[in-house]
PDB file of C-alpha atoms in Angstrom:
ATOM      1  CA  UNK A   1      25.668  -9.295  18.550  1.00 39.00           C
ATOM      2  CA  UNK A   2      22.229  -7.590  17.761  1.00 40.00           C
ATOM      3  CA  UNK A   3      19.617  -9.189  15.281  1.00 40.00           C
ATOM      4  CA  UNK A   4      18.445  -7.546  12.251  1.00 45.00           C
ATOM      5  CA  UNK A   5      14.574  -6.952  12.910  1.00 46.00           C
ATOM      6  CA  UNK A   6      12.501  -8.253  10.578  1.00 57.00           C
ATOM      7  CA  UNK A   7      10.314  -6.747   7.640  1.00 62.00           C
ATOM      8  CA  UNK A   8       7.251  -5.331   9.483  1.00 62.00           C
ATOM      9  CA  UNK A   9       5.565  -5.726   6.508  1.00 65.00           C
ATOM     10  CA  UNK A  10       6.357  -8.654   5.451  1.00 68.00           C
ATOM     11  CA  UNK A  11       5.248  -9.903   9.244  1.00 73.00           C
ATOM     12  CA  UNK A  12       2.174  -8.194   8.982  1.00 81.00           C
ATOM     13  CA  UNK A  13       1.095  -8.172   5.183  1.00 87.00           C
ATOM     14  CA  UNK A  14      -2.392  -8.049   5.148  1.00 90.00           C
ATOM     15  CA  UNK A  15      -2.396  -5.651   7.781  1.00 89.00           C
ATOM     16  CA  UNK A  16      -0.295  -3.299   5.668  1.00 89.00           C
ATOM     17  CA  UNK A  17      -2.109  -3.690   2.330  1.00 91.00           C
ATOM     18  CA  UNK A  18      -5.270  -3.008   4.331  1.00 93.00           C
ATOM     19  CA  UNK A  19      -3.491   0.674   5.721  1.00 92.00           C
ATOM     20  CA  UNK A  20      -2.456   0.786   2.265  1.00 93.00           C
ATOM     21  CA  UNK A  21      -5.849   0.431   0.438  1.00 95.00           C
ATOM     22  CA  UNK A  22      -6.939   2.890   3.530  1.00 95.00           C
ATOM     23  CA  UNK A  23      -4.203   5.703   2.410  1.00 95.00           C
ATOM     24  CA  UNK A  24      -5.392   5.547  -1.596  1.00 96.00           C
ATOM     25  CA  UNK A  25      -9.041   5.698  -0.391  1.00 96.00           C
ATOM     26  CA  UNK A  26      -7.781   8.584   1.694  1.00 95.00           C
ATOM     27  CA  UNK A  27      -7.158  10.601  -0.726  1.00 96.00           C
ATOM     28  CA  UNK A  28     -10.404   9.540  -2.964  1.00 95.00           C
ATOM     29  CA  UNK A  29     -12.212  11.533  -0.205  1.00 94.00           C
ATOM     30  CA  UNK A  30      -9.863  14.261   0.133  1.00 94.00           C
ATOM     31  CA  UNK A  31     -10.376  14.838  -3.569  1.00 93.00           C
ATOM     32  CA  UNK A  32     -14.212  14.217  -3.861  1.00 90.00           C
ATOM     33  CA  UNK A  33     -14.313  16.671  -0.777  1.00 90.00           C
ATOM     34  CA  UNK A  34     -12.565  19.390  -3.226  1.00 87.00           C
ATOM     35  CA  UNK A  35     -15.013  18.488  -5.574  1.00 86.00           C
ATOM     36  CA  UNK A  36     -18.345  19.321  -3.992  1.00 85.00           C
ATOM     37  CA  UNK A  37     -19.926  22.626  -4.449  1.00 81.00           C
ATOM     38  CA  UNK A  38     -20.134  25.153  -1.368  1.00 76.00           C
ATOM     39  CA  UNK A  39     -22.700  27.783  -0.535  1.00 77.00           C
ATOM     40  CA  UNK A  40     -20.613  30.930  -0.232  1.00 71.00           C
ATOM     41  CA  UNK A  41     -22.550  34.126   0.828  1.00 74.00           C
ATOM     42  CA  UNK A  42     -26.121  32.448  -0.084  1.00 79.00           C
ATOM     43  CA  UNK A  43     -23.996  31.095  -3.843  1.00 78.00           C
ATOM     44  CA  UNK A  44     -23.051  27.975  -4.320  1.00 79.00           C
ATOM     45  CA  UNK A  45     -19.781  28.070  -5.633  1.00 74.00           C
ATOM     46  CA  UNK A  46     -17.347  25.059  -7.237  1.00 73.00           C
ATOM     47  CA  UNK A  47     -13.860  25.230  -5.347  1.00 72.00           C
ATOM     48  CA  UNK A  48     -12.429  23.803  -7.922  1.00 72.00           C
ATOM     49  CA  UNK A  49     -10.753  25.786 -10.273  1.00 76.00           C
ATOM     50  CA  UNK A  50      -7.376  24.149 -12.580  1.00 81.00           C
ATOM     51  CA  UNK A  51      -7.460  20.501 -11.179  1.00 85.00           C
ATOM     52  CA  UNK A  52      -3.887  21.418 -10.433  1.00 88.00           C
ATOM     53  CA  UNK A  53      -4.116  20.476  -6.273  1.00 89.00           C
ATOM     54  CA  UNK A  54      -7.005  17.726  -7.418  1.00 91.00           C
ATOM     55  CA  UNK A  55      -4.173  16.000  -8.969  1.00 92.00           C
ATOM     56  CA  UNK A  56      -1.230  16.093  -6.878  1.00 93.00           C
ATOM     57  CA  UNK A  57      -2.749  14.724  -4.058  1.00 94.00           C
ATOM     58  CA  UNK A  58      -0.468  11.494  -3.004  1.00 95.00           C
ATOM     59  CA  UNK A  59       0.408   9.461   0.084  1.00 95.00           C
ATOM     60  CA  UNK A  60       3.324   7.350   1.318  1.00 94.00           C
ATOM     61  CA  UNK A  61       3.627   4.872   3.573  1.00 89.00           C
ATOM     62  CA  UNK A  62       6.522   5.087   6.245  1.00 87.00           C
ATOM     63  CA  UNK A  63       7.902   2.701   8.229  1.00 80.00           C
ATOM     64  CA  UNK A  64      10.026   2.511  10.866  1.00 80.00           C
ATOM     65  CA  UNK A  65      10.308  -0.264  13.153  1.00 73.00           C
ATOM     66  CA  UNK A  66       7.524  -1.598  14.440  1.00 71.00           C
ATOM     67  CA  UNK A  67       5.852   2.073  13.682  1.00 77.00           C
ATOM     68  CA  UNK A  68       3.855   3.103  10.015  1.00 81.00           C
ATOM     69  CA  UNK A  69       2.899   6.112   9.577  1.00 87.00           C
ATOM     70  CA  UNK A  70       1.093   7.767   6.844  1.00 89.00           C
ATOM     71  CA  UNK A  71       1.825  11.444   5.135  1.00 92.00           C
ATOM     72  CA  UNK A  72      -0.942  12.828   2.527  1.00 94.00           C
ATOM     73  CA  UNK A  73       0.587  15.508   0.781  1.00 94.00           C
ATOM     74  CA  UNK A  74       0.678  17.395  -2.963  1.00 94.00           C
ATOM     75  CA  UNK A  75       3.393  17.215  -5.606  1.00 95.00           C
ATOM     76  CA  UNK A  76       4.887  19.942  -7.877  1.00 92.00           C
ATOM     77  CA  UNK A  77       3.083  23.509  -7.923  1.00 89.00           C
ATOM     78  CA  UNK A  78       0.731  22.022  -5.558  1.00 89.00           C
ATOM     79  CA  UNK A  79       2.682  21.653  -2.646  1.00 90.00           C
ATOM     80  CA  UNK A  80       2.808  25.731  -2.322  1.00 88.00           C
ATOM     81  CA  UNK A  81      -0.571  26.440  -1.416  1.00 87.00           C
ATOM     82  CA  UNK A  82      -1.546  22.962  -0.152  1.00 90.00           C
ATOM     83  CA  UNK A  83      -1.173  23.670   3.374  1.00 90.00           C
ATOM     84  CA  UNK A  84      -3.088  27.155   3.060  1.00 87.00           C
ATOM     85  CA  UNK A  85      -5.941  25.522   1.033  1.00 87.00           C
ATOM     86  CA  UNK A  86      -6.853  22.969   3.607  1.00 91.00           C
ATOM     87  CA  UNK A  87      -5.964  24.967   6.868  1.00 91.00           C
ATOM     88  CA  UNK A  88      -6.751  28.375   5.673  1.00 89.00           C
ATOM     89  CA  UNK A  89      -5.511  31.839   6.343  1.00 90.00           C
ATOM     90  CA  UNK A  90      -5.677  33.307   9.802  1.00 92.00           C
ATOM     91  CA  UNK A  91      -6.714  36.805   9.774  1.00 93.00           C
ATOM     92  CA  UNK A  92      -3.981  39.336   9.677  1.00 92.00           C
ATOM     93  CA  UNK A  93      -1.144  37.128   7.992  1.00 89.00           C
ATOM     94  CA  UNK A  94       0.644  37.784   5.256  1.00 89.00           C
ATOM     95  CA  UNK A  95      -1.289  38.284   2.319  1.00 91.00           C
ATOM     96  CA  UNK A  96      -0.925  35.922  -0.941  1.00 91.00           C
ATOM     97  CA  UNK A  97       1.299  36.855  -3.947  1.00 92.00           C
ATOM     98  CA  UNK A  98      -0.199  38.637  -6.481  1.00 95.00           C
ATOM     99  CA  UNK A  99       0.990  36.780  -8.906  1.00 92.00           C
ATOM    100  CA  UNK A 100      -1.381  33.553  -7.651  1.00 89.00           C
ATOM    101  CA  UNK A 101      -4.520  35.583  -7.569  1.00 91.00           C
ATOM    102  CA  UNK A 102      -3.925  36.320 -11.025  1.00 92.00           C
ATOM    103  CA  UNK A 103      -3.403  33.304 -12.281  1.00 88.00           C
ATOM    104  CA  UNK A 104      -6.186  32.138 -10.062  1.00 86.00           C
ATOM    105  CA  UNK A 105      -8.323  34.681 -11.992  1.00 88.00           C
ATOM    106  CA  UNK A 106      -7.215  33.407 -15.247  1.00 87.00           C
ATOM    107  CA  UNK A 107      -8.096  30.058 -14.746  1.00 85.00           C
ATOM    108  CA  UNK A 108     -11.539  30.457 -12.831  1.00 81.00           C
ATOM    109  CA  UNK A 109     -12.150  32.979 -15.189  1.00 79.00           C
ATOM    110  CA  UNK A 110     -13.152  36.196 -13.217  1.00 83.00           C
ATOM    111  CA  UNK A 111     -14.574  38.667 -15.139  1.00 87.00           C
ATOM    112  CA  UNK A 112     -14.502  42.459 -13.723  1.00 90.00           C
ATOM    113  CA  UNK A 113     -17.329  44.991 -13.271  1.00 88.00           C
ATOM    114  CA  UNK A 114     -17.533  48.591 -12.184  1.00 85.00           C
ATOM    115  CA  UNK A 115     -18.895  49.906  -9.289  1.00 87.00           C
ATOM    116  CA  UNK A 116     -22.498  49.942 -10.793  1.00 91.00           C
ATOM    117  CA  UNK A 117     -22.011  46.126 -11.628  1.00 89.00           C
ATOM    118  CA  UNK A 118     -21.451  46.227 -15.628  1.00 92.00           C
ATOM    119  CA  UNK A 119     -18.801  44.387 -16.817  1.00 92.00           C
ATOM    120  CA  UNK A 120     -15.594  45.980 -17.598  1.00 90.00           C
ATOM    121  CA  UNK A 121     -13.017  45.206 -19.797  1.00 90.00           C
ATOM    122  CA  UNK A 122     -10.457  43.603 -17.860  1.00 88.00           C
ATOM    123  CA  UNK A 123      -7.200  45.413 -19.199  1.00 91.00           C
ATOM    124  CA  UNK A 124      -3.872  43.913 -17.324  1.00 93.00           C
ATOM    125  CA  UNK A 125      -3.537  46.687 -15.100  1.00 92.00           C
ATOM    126  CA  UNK A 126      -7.220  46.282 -14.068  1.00 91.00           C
ATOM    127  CA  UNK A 127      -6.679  42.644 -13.418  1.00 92.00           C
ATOM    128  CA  UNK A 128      -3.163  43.302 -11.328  1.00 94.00           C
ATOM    129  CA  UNK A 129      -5.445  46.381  -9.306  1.00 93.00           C
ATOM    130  CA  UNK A 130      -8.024  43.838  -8.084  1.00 92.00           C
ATOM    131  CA  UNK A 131      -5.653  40.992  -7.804  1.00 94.00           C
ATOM    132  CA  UNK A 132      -3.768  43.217  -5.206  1.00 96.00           C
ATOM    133  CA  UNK A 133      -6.900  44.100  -3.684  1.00 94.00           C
ATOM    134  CA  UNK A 134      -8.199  40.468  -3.153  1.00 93.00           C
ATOM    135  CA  UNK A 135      -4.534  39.535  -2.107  1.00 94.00           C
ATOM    136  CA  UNK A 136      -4.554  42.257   0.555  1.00 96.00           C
ATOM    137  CA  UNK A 137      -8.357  41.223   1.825  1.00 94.00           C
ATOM    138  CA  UNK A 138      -7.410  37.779   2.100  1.00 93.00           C
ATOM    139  CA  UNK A 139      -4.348  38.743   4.149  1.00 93.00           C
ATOM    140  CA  UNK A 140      -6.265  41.355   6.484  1.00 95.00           C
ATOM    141  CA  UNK A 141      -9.549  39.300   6.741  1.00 94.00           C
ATOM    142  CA  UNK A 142      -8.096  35.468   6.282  1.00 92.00           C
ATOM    143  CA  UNK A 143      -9.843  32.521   4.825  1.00 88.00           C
ATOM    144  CA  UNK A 144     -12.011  29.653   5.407  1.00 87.00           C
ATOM    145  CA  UNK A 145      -9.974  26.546   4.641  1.00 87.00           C
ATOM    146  CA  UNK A 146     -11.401  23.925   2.699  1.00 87.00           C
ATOM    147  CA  UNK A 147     -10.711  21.013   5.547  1.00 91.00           C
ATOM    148  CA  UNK A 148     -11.248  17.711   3.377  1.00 91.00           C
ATOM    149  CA  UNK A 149      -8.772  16.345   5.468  1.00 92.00           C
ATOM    150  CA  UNK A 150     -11.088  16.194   8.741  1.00 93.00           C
ATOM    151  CA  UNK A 151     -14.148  15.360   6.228  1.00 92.00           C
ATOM    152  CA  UNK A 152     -11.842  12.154   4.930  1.00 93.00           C
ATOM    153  CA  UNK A 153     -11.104  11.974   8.363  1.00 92.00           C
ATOM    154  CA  UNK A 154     -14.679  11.631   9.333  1.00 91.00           C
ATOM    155  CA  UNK A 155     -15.161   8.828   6.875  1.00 92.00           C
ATOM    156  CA  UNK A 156     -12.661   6.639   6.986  1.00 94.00           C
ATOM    157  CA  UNK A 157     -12.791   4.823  10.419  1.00 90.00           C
ATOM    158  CA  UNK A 158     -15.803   3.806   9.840  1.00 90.00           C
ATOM    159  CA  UNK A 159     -15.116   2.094   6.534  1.00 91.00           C
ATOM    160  CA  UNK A 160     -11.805   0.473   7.709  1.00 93.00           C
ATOM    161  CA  UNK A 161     -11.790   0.178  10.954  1.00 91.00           C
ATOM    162  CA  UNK A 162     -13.497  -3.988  11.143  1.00 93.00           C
ATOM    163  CA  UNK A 163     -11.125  -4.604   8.139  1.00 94.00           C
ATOM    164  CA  UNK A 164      -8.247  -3.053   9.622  1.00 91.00           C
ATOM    165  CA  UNK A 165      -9.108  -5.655  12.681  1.00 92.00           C
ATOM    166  CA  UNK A 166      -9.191  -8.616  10.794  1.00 94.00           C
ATOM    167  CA  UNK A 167      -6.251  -7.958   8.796  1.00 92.00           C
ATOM    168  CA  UNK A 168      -4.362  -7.455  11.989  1.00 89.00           C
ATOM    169  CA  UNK A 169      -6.032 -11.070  13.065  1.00 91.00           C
ATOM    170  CA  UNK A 170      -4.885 -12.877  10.414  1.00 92.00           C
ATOM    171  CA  UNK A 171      -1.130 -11.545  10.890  1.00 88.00           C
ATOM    172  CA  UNK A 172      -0.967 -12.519  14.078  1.00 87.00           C
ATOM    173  CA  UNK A 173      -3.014 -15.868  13.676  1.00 89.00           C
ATOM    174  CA  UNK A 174      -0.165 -16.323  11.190  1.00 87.00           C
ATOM    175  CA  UNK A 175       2.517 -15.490  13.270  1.00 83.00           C
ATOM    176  CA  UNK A 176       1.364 -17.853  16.178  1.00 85.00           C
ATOM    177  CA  UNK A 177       0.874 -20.979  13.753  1.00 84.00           C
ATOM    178  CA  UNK A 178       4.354 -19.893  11.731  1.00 82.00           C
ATOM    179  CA  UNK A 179       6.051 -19.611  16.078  1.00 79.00           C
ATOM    180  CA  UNK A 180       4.321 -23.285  16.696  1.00 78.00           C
ATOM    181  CA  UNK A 181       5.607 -25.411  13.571  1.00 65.00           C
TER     182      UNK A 181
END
């Protein structure tokens, strides 16, 4: 006969609200990382443009055996361009649709100018013409991805790692007095 293994988490339960605290704070970073301005071409330009990827950010906590792991990913519309946001385009890869640098345009708003630099009315086949040319640059030249996951990366150890410890302390001092009774 084999033994059901126990709950991990219920063994270790400070240890796991501890990687779960971790996970939500995570994401914090990952989304005050999307927040903060960048100097593009000697501009500072805001990233953020619909909140849309902002707000799907979400974790989960898997376990399996004796093993957790955690997954950050985005819900919904989100989880589309997710990857491509935070990693980037290589250059030379297939460009984006259209039909996301428009709405992309609609939402940031762009507005168009002429080759002298006036402004332009943007008519809809104006706006599909240089949606189809920044869809084709981004393909040919790529894109710098936005990497908040290495900047929460870079912030979180420190912050967690002692009380990661000393969650994991009291588990096991727990387990050794609970073993002992």
């Amino acid at each position: 006969q084999t033994s059901k293994m126990a709950n991990p988490q219920a063994q270790a339960p400070n240890f796991f609200s501890v990687v779960n605290e971790m996970a939500a704070r995570f994401v914090e970073l990952m989304k005050s990382d999307y927040k903060m301005p960048r100097r593009v071409n000697g501009k500072t330009r805001n990233r953020y443009a619909s909140g849309t990827l902002y707000n799907s950010l979400a974790y989960r906590l898997q376990i399996k055996g004796k093993s957790i792991g955690v997954s950050v990913f985005a819900k919904g519309k989100a989880s589309k361009y997710f990857l491509a946001m935070e990693d980037g385009r290589r250059a030379g890869a297939k460009q984006p649709p259209v039909s996301a640098i428009l709405e992309w345009m609609k939402i940031k708003p762009i507005r168009l100018r002429d080759s002298k630099g006036s402004f332009v009315k943007a008519t809809e086949s104006m706006k599909r013409h240089v949606a189809f040319l920044i869809a084709r640059k981004i393909g040919k030249d790529g894109i710098k991805g936005w990497k908040a996951f290495d900047y929460a990366m870079e912030n979180i150890w420190d912050e967690y790692e002692d009380k990661l410890f000393d969650a994991y302390s009291k588990d096991l001092n727990a387990t050794i007095e609970n073993n002992f009774e």
